[in-house]
PDB file of C-alpha atoms in Angstrom:
ATOM      1  CA  UNK A   1     -16.938 -18.374  11.719  1.00 40.00           C
ATOM      2  CA  UNK A   2     -16.055 -18.259  15.420  1.00 43.00           C
ATOM      3  CA  UNK A   3     -18.143 -16.003  17.612  1.00 40.00           C
ATOM      4  CA  UNK A   4     -16.371 -12.750  18.337  1.00 40.00           C
ATOM      5  CA  UNK A   5     -13.957 -13.176  15.404  1.00 55.00           C
ATOM      6  CA  UNK A   6     -14.492  -9.537  14.567  1.00 55.00           C
ATOM      7  CA  UNK A   7     -15.090 -10.010  10.919  1.00 57.00           C
ATOM      8  CA  UNK A   8     -18.285  -8.866   9.183  1.00 57.00           C
ATOM      9  CA  UNK A   9     -20.557 -11.336   7.497  1.00 58.00           C
ATOM     10  CA  UNK A  10     -21.490  -9.748   4.136  1.00 55.00           C
ATOM     11  CA  UNK A  11     -24.068 -12.473   3.361  1.00 56.00           C
ATOM     12  CA  UNK A  12     -26.567 -11.174   5.914  1.00 61.00           C
ATOM     13  CA  UNK A  13     -28.786  -8.074   5.592  1.00 57.00           C
ATOM     14  CA  UNK A  14     -29.885  -5.848   2.800  1.00 59.00           C
ATOM     15  CA  UNK A  15     -27.637  -6.439  -0.245  1.00 66.00           C
ATOM     16  CA  UNK A  16     -27.714  -2.874  -1.504  1.00 65.00           C
ATOM     17  CA  UNK A  17     -26.981  -1.456   1.898  1.00 61.00           C
ATOM     18  CA  UNK A  18     -23.986  -3.806   2.268  1.00 56.00           C
ATOM     19  CA  UNK A  19     -22.775  -3.102  -1.208  1.00 64.00           C
ATOM     20  CA  UNK A  20     -22.939   0.684  -0.865  1.00 56.00           C
ATOM     21  CA  UNK A  21     -21.520   0.566   2.718  1.00 59.00           C
ATOM     22  CA  UNK A  22     -18.483  -1.342   1.477  1.00 55.00           C
ATOM     23  CA  UNK A  23     -18.161   0.418  -1.874  1.00 58.00           C
ATOM     24  CA  UNK A  24     -18.147   4.096  -0.850  1.00 64.00           C
ATOM     25  CA  UNK A  25     -15.290   3.932   1.691  1.00 61.00           C
ATOM     26  CA  UNK A  26     -13.222   1.837  -0.727  1.00 63.00           C
ATOM     27  CA  UNK A  27     -13.609   4.421  -3.486  1.00 67.00           C
ATOM     28  CA  UNK A  28     -12.589   7.195  -1.228  1.00 66.00           C
ATOM     29  CA  UNK A  29      -9.664   5.125  -0.037  1.00 64.00           C
ATOM     30  CA  UNK A  30      -8.442   4.794  -3.606  1.00 65.00           C
ATOM     31  CA  UNK A  31      -8.765   8.587  -4.094  1.00 69.00           C
ATOM     32  CA  UNK A  32      -6.843   9.349  -0.982  1.00 64.00           C
ATOM     33  CA  UNK A  33      -4.054   7.025  -1.959  1.00 64.00           C
ATOM     34  CA  UNK A  34      -3.354   9.512  -4.702  1.00 65.00           C
ATOM     35  CA  UNK A  35      -3.219  12.413  -2.156  1.00 67.00           C
ATOM     36  CA  UNK A  36       0.279  11.637  -0.892  1.00 64.00           C
ATOM     37  CA  UNK A  37       1.995  12.570  -4.169  1.00 67.00           C
ATOM     38  CA  UNK A  38      -0.371  15.437  -4.820  1.00 76.00           C
ATOM     39  CA  UNK A  39       0.196  16.958  -1.385  1.00 76.00           C
ATOM     40  CA  UNK A  40       3.988  16.618  -1.796  1.00 77.00           C
ATOM     41  CA  UNK A  41       3.822  18.330  -5.202  1.00 81.00           C
ATOM     42  CA  UNK A  42       1.681  21.213  -3.987  1.00 86.00           C
ATOM     43  CA  UNK A  43       3.666  21.864  -0.821  1.00 88.00           C
ATOM     44  CA  UNK A  44       7.061  21.528  -2.487  1.00 87.00           C
ATOM     45  CA  UNK A  45       5.926  23.943  -5.201  1.00 88.00           C
ATOM     46  CA  UNK A  46       4.681  26.540  -2.646  1.00 87.00           C
ATOM     47  CA  UNK A  47       7.641  26.226  -0.257  1.00 90.00           C
ATOM     48  CA  UNK A  48      10.620  25.404  -2.465  1.00 90.00           C
ATOM     49  CA  UNK A  49       9.812  26.945  -5.869  1.00 90.00           C
ATOM     50  CA  UNK A  50       9.465  26.010  -9.427  1.00 91.00           C
ATOM     51  CA  UNK A  51      12.568  23.920  -9.833  1.00 91.00           C
ATOM     52  CA  UNK A  52      11.785  21.801  -6.865  1.00 91.00           C
ATOM     53  CA  UNK A  53       8.219  21.454  -8.112  1.00 90.00           C
ATOM     54  CA  UNK A  54       9.537  20.150 -11.488  1.00 92.00           C
ATOM     55  CA  UNK A  55      11.844  17.738  -9.755  1.00 91.00           C
ATOM     56  CA  UNK A  56       8.989  16.118  -7.882  1.00 90.00           C
ATOM     57  CA  UNK A  57       6.753  16.265 -10.979  1.00 88.00           C
ATOM     58  CA  UNK A  58       9.317  14.500 -13.034  1.00 90.00           C
ATOM     59  CA  UNK A  59       8.986  11.398 -10.808  1.00 90.00           C
ATOM     60  CA  UNK A  60       5.213  11.003 -11.167  1.00 86.00           C
ATOM     61  CA  UNK A  61       5.150   8.232 -13.676  1.00 88.00           C
ATOM     62  CA  UNK A  62       7.734   6.005 -12.043  1.00 90.00           C
ATOM     63  CA  UNK A  63       6.336   6.694  -8.650  1.00 88.00           C
ATOM     64  CA  UNK A  64       2.842   5.537  -9.774  1.00 86.00           C
ATOM     65  CA  UNK A  65       4.335   2.576 -11.714  1.00 89.00           C
ATOM     66  CA  UNK A  66       5.952   1.194  -8.585  1.00 88.00           C
ATOM     67  CA  UNK A  67       3.233   2.145  -5.995  1.00 86.00           C
ATOM     68  CA  UNK A  68       0.488   1.030  -8.393  1.00 87.00           C
ATOM     69  CA  UNK A  69       2.070  -2.401  -8.780  1.00 93.00           C
ATOM     70  CA  UNK A  70       2.251  -2.680  -4.918  1.00 92.00           C
ATOM     71  CA  UNK A  71      -1.437  -1.694  -4.570  1.00 89.00           C
ATOM     72  CA  UNK A  72      -2.460  -4.118  -7.269  1.00 91.00           C
ATOM     73  CA  UNK A  73      -0.430  -7.051  -5.822  1.00 95.00           C
ATOM     74  CA  UNK A  74      -1.964  -6.562  -2.333  1.00 93.00           C
ATOM     75  CA  UNK A  75      -5.471  -6.280  -3.824  1.00 90.00           C
ATOM     76  CA  UNK A  76      -4.911  -9.645  -5.556  1.00 94.00           C
ATOM     77  CA  UNK A  77      -3.511 -11.303  -2.493  1.00 95.00           C
ATOM     78  CA  UNK A  78      -6.756 -10.350  -0.688  1.00 92.00           C
ATOM     79  CA  UNK A  79      -8.961 -12.327  -3.084  1.00 92.00           C
ATOM     80  CA  UNK A  80      -8.249 -15.825  -1.818  1.00 95.00           C
ATOM     81  CA  UNK A  81      -8.577 -14.437   1.807  1.00 94.00           C
ATOM     82  CA  UNK A  82     -12.037 -13.190   0.961  1.00 90.00           C
ATOM     83  CA  UNK A  83     -12.925 -16.434  -0.690  1.00 91.00           C
ATOM     84  CA  UNK A  84     -11.920 -18.515   2.299  1.00 93.00           C
ATOM     85  CA  UNK A  85     -13.774 -16.095   4.614  1.00 90.00           C
ATOM     86  CA  UNK A  86     -16.935 -16.640   2.506  1.00 87.00           C
ATOM     87  CA  UNK A  87     -16.478 -20.367   2.686  1.00 89.00           C
ATOM     88  CA  UNK A  88     -15.938 -20.006   6.522  1.00 89.00           C
ATOM     89  CA  UNK A  89     -12.737 -21.975   6.176  1.00 92.00           C
ATOM     90  CA  UNK A  90     -10.797 -20.254   8.906  1.00 92.00           C
ATOM     91  CA  UNK A  91      -7.697 -22.311   8.714  1.00 93.00           C
ATOM     92  CA  UNK A  92      -7.133 -21.798   5.032  1.00 94.00           C
ATOM     93  CA  UNK A  93      -7.953 -18.096   5.513  1.00 94.00           C
ATOM     94  CA  UNK A  94      -5.152 -17.777   8.042  1.00 94.00           C
ATOM     95  CA  UNK A  95      -2.760 -19.698   5.846  1.00 96.00           C
ATOM     96  CA  UNK A  96      -3.468 -17.319   2.929  1.00 96.00           C
ATOM     97  CA  UNK A  97      -2.980 -14.273   5.190  1.00 96.00           C
ATOM     98  CA  UNK A  98       0.402 -15.727   6.435  1.00 96.00           C
ATOM     99  CA  UNK A  99       1.584 -16.537   3.049  1.00 97.00           C
ATOM    100  CA  UNK A 100       0.570 -13.207   1.620  1.00 96.00           C
ATOM    101  CA  UNK A 101       2.688 -11.626   4.389  1.00 96.00           C
ATOM    102  CA  UNK A 102       5.712 -13.828   3.346  1.00 97.00           C
ATOM    103  CA  UNK A 103       5.289 -12.903  -0.227  1.00 97.00           C
ATOM    104  CA  UNK A 104       4.796  -9.136   0.413  1.00 96.00           C
ATOM    105  CA  UNK A 105       8.058  -9.260   2.454  1.00 96.00           C
ATOM    106  CA  UNK A 106       9.904 -10.898  -0.441  1.00 96.00           C
ATOM    107  CA  UNK A 107       8.445  -8.646  -3.028  1.00 96.00           C
ATOM    108  CA  UNK A 108       9.241  -5.495  -0.978  1.00 96.00           C
ATOM    109  CA  UNK A 109      12.857  -6.431  -0.379  1.00 96.00           C
ATOM    110  CA  UNK A 110      13.458  -7.372  -4.077  1.00 96.00           C
ATOM    111  CA  UNK A 111      11.596  -4.249  -5.462  1.00 95.00           C
ATOM    112  CA  UNK A 112      13.224  -1.892  -3.027  1.00 96.00           C
ATOM    113  CA  UNK A 113      16.701  -3.144  -3.723  1.00 95.00           C
ATOM    114  CA  UNK A 114      16.185  -3.140  -7.505  1.00 94.00           C
ATOM    115  CA  UNK A 115      14.586   0.269  -7.921  1.00 93.00           C
ATOM    116  CA  UNK A 116      16.889   2.005  -5.440  1.00 94.00           C
ATOM    117  CA  UNK A 117      19.933   0.660  -7.347  1.00 94.00           C
ATOM    118  CA  UNK A 118      18.442   1.681 -10.740  1.00 93.00           C
ATOM    119  CA  UNK A 119      16.804   4.879  -9.550  1.00 92.00           C
ATOM    120  CA  UNK A 120      19.249   7.417 -11.080  1.00 93.00           C
ATOM    121  CA  UNK A 121      19.569   5.250 -14.254  1.00 94.00           C
ATOM    122  CA  UNK A 122      15.779   5.329 -14.715  1.00 92.00           C
ATOM    123  CA  UNK A 123      15.759   9.079 -14.453  1.00 93.00           C
ATOM    124  CA  UNK A 124      18.536   9.296 -17.025  1.00 93.00           C
ATOM    125  CA  UNK A 125      16.734   6.878 -19.344  1.00 91.00           C
ATOM    126  CA  UNK A 126      13.773   9.176 -19.172  1.00 91.00           C
ATOM    127  CA  UNK A 127      16.023  12.167 -20.159  1.00 91.00           C
ATOM    128  CA  UNK A 128      15.228  14.073 -16.912  1.00 92.00           C
ATOM    129  CA  UNK A 129      16.659  17.574 -17.391  1.00 93.00           C
ATOM    130  CA  UNK A 130      20.060  18.047 -15.734  1.00 93.00           C
ATOM    131  CA  UNK A 131      18.920  20.969 -13.631  1.00 93.00           C
ATOM    132  CA  UNK A 132      16.278  18.970 -11.812  1.00 94.00           C
ATOM    133  CA  UNK A 133      17.614  15.391 -11.820  1.00 94.00           C
ATOM    134  CA  UNK A 134      19.399  15.624  -8.498  1.00 94.00           C
ATOM    135  CA  UNK A 135      16.198  16.862  -6.725  1.00 93.00           C
ATOM    136  CA  UNK A 136      14.130  14.188  -8.530  1.00 94.00           C
ATOM    137  CA  UNK A 137      16.642  11.628  -7.436  1.00 95.00           C
ATOM    138  CA  UNK A 138      16.649  12.741  -3.855  1.00 94.00           C
ATOM    139  CA  UNK A 139      12.824  12.630  -3.678  1.00 94.00           C
ATOM    140  CA  UNK A 140      12.090   9.361  -5.451  1.00 94.00           C
ATOM    141  CA  UNK A 141      14.886   7.524  -3.784  1.00 96.00           C
ATOM    142  CA  UNK A 142      13.319   8.086  -0.380  1.00 95.00           C
ATOM    143  CA  UNK A 143       9.898   7.137  -1.790  1.00 93.00           C
ATOM    144  CA  UNK A 144      11.422   3.844  -3.043  1.00 94.00           C
ATOM    145  CA  UNK A 145      12.955   3.214   0.381  1.00 95.00           C
ATOM    146  CA  UNK A 146       9.368   3.294   1.666  1.00 94.00           C
ATOM    147  CA  UNK A 147       8.167   0.410  -0.547  1.00 95.00           C
ATOM    148  CA  UNK A 148       8.069  -1.925   2.511  1.00 96.00           C
ATOM    149  CA  UNK A 149       5.742   0.568   4.306  1.00 94.00           C
ATOM    150  CA  UNK A 150       3.599   0.763   1.197  1.00 93.00           C
ATOM    151  CA  UNK A 151       3.296  -2.966   1.149  1.00 95.00           C
ATOM    152  CA  UNK A 152       2.553  -3.077   4.867  1.00 95.00           C
ATOM    153  CA  UNK A 153      -0.399  -0.616   4.714  1.00 92.00           C
ATOM    154  CA  UNK A 154      -1.839  -1.931   1.498  1.00 91.00           C
ATOM    155  CA  UNK A 155      -1.657  -5.573   2.373  1.00 95.00           C
ATOM    156  CA  UNK A 156      -3.194  -5.104   5.786  1.00 94.00           C
ATOM    157  CA  UNK A 157      -5.863  -2.715   4.561  1.00 90.00           C
ATOM    158  CA  UNK A 158      -6.820  -5.080   1.755  1.00 90.00           C
ATOM    159  CA  UNK A 159      -6.954  -7.986   4.270  1.00 93.00           C
ATOM    160  CA  UNK A 160      -9.291  -5.974   6.499  1.00 91.00           C
ATOM    161  CA  UNK A 161     -11.461  -5.177   3.542  1.00 87.00           C
ATOM    162  CA  UNK A 162     -11.614  -8.876   2.617  1.00 87.00           C
ATOM    163  CA  UNK A 163     -13.093  -9.475   6.048  1.00 88.00           C
ATOM    164  CA  UNK A 164     -15.915  -7.001   5.379  1.00 82.00           C
ATOM    165  CA  UNK A 165     -14.572  -3.805   6.856  1.00 83.00           C
ATOM    166  CA  UNK A 166     -13.739  -1.104   4.289  1.00 79.00           C
ATOM    167  CA  UNK A 167     -14.311   1.851   6.639  1.00 83.00           C
ATOM    168  CA  UNK A 168     -11.475   1.420   9.106  1.00 87.00           C
ATOM    169  CA  UNK A 169      -8.718   1.419   6.421  1.00 85.00           C
ATOM    170  CA  UNK A 170     -10.200   4.661   5.165  1.00 83.00           C
ATOM    171  CA  UNK A 171     -10.030   6.249   8.559  1.00 87.00           C
ATOM    172  CA  UNK A 172      -6.403   5.262   9.008  1.00 88.00           C
ATOM    173  CA  UNK A 173      -5.637   6.588   5.464  1.00 84.00           C
ATOM    174  CA  UNK A 174      -7.367   9.928   6.189  1.00 85.00           C
ATOM    175  CA  UNK A 175      -5.303  10.244   9.350  1.00 89.00           C
ATOM    176  CA  UNK A 176      -2.056   9.429   7.561  1.00 87.00           C
ATOM    177  CA  UNK A 177      -2.919  11.848   4.737  1.00 85.00           C
ATOM    178  CA  UNK A 178      -3.262  14.701   7.211  1.00 87.00           C
ATOM    179  CA  UNK A 179       0.012  13.476   9.001  1.00 91.00           C
ATOM    180  CA  UNK A 180       1.710  13.530   5.640  1.00 89.00           C
ATOM    181  CA  UNK A 181       0.730  17.162   4.996  1.00 89.00           C
ATOM    182  CA  UNK A 182       1.917  18.184   8.506  1.00 92.00           C
ATOM    183  CA  UNK A 183       5.170  16.322   8.134  1.00 93.00           C
ATOM    184  CA  UNK A 184       5.755  17.869   4.638  1.00 91.00           C
ATOM    185  CA  UNK A 185       5.690  21.387   6.273  1.00 93.00           C
ATOM    186  CA  UNK A 186       7.799  20.228   9.207  1.00 95.00           C
ATOM    187  CA  UNK A 187      10.540  18.469   7.169  1.00 94.00           C
ATOM    188  CA  UNK A 188      10.650  21.301   4.489  1.00 93.00           C
ATOM    189  CA  UNK A 189      10.236  24.431   6.583  1.00 92.00           C
ATOM    190  CA  UNK A 190      11.620  23.411  10.020  1.00 93.00           C
ATOM    191  CA  UNK A 191      14.254  20.760   9.206  1.00 93.00           C
ATOM    192  CA  UNK A 192      15.256  22.262   5.839  1.00 93.00           C
ATOM    193  CA  UNK A 193      15.407  18.868   4.184  1.00 93.00           C
ATOM    194  CA  UNK A 194      14.316  20.088   0.744  1.00 91.00           C
ATOM    195  CA  UNK A 195      12.509  17.763  -1.649  1.00 93.00           C
ATOM    196  CA  UNK A 196      13.884  14.742   0.335  1.00 94.00           C
ATOM    197  CA  UNK A 197      11.841  15.905   3.289  1.00 93.00           C
ATOM    198  CA  UNK A 198       8.622  15.565   1.310  1.00 91.00           C
ATOM    199  CA  UNK A 199       9.723  11.874   0.540  1.00 92.00           C
ATOM    200  CA  UNK A 200      10.515  11.187   4.210  1.00 95.00           C
ATOM    201  CA  UNK A 201       7.070  12.666   5.193  1.00 93.00           C
ATOM    202  CA  UNK A 202       5.295  10.298   2.809  1.00 90.00           C
ATOM    203  CA  UNK A 203       7.341   7.323   4.010  1.00 93.00           C
ATOM    204  CA  UNK A 204       6.607   8.067   7.650  1.00 94.00           C
ATOM    205  CA  UNK A 205       2.820   8.627   7.059  1.00 92.00           C
ATOM    206  CA  UNK A 206       2.549   5.326   5.151  1.00 90.00           C
ATOM    207  CA  UNK A 207       4.412   3.477   7.937  1.00 94.00           C
ATOM    208  CA  UNK A 208       2.163   4.928  10.585  1.00 93.00           C
ATOM    209  CA  UNK A 209      -1.026   3.942   8.677  1.00 91.00           C
ATOM    210  CA  UNK A 210       0.396   0.466   8.264  1.00 93.00           C
ATOM    211  CA  UNK A 211       1.139   0.051  11.978  1.00 94.00           C
ATOM    212  CA  UNK A 212      -2.345   1.373  12.823  1.00 93.00           C
ATOM    213  CA  UNK A 213      -3.769  -1.346  10.608  1.00 92.00           C
ATOM    214  CA  UNK A 214      -1.638  -4.010  12.275  1.00 93.00           C
ATOM    215  CA  UNK A 215      -2.677  -3.007  15.739  1.00 93.00           C
ATOM    216  CA  UNK A 216      -6.285  -2.849  14.783  1.00 93.00           C
ATOM    217  CA  UNK A 217      -6.133  -6.359  13.223  1.00 91.00           C
ATOM    218  CA  UNK A 218      -4.405  -7.827  16.275  1.00 89.00           C
ATOM    219  CA  UNK A 219      -7.128  -6.445  18.563  1.00 89.00           C
ATOM    220  CA  UNK A 220     -10.195  -6.789  16.330  1.00 88.00           C
ATOM    221  CA  UNK A 221      -9.851  -9.989  14.253  1.00 88.00           C
ATOM    222  CA  UNK A 222      -9.355 -13.020  16.525  1.00 88.00           C
ATOM    223  CA  UNK A 223     -10.195 -15.117  13.521  1.00 88.00           C
ATOM    224  CA  UNK A 224      -6.634 -14.270  12.279  1.00 90.00           C
ATOM    225  CA  UNK A 225      -4.840 -15.735  15.332  1.00 90.00           C
ATOM    226  CA  UNK A 226      -2.451 -18.413  13.895  1.00 90.00           C
ATOM    227  CA  UNK A 227      -2.665 -21.902  15.160  1.00 88.00           C
ATOM    228  CA  UNK A 228      -0.079 -24.627  14.804  1.00 87.00           C
ATOM    229  CA  UNK A 229       1.911 -24.292  11.621  1.00 90.00           C
ATOM    230  CA  UNK A 230      -0.588 -22.049   9.894  1.00 92.00           C
ATOM    231  CA  UNK A 231       2.071 -19.259   9.788  1.00 92.00           C
ATOM    232  CA  UNK A 232       4.589 -21.321   7.758  1.00 94.00           C
ATOM    233  CA  UNK A 233       5.209 -20.491   4.101  1.00 94.00           C
ATOM    234  CA  UNK A 234       3.668 -22.958   1.651  1.00 94.00           C
ATOM    235  CA  UNK A 235       4.336 -23.172  -2.089  1.00 94.00           C
ATOM    236  CA  UNK A 236       0.833 -24.215  -3.066  1.00 95.00           C
ATOM    237  CA  UNK A 237      -0.706 -21.149  -1.278  1.00 96.00           C
ATOM    238  CA  UNK A 238       2.010 -18.821  -2.732  1.00 96.00           C
ATOM    239  CA  UNK A 239       1.308 -20.090  -6.185  1.00 96.00           C
ATOM    240  CA  UNK A 240      -2.325 -19.181  -5.891  1.00 96.00           C
ATOM    241  CA  UNK A 241      -1.535 -15.820  -4.368  1.00 96.00           C
ATOM    242  CA  UNK A 242       0.950 -14.953  -7.210  1.00 96.00           C
ATOM    243  CA  UNK A 243      -1.567 -16.000  -9.689  1.00 95.00           C
ATOM    244  CA  UNK A 244      -3.891 -13.426  -8.263  1.00 94.00           C
ATOM    245  CA  UNK A 245      -1.505 -10.675  -7.262  1.00 94.00           C
ATOM    246  CA  UNK A 246       0.927 -10.303 -10.134  1.00 95.00           C
ATOM    247  CA  UNK A 247      -1.633  -9.814 -12.909  1.00 94.00           C
ATOM    248  CA  UNK A 248      -3.504  -7.293 -10.771  1.00 92.00           C
ATOM    249  CA  UNK A 249      -0.179  -5.501 -10.017  1.00 92.00           C
ATOM    250  CA  UNK A 250       0.485  -5.206 -13.745  1.00 92.00           C
ATOM    251  CA  UNK A 251      -3.069  -4.139 -14.370  1.00 89.00           C
ATOM    252  CA  UNK A 252      -2.672  -1.273 -11.888  1.00 84.00           C
ATOM    253  CA  UNK A 253       0.635  -0.132 -13.191  1.00 88.00           C
ATOM    254  CA  UNK A 254       0.378  -0.678 -16.953  1.00 87.00           C
ATOM    255  CA  UNK A 255      -0.681   2.889 -17.713  1.00 84.00           C
ATOM    256  CA  UNK A 256       2.270   4.239 -15.743  1.00 84.00           C
ATOM    257  CA  UNK A 257       4.611   1.823 -17.545  1.00 84.00           C
ATOM    258  CA  UNK A 258       3.432   3.302 -20.843  1.00 85.00           C
ATOM    259  CA  UNK A 259       4.011   6.833 -19.487  1.00 82.00           C
ATOM    260  CA  UNK A 260       7.527   5.978 -18.422  1.00 82.00           C
ATOM    261  CA  UNK A 261       8.301   4.449 -21.812  1.00 83.00           C
TER     262      UNK A 261
END
């Protein structure tokens, strides 16, 4: 690994210290990932009443089904990156990072288009009560519009973790969680956007955390600076990434799929 590359070598030092230092921020990161929907639900219930609370609550299963798949896919994409980092094969590492970016862009466009088109139908298939279906639709439609932002944050945070840094993504996530709460109150109480405001707050907070990760990576990890044609999409790399990412995406969302059914 090049000197000053910014990545952390996890093969040097006390194993237990390294494991705990990496593990604890990662666990808290997973917990705070769930804070977005929880914060929306609590604030909507307090500010907009029981019907609005029921509308947001009715979307919990499909929300976690889609967001869980995004998180699992990005976690899977980070595995080959971590492997090549361990091998100190910097060129292959950059190719995997580039191709995971291409795949995440494709997945986000396809998923956003599909679920936004089918959003109301899914709510109808789930027999969402007529008195809350409009509110549920307004909220979850905005959340689904934010799928690219969800991919952006999760892909970049998982890449940062694969280079040995699990603390920085947690810091950005904590910041965006606080921002989400503040924006919830702003969009609901000041802008009077109703349940849709909670969705826009979540979308904005996710996008901000993703952009923070991107800026941090560009400044910190010189090892990721593309050289030559390393940024170009390659089928062999994409095949490996899909073999890792898609099963993990299904693993993360399988419980929510059962709940939706």
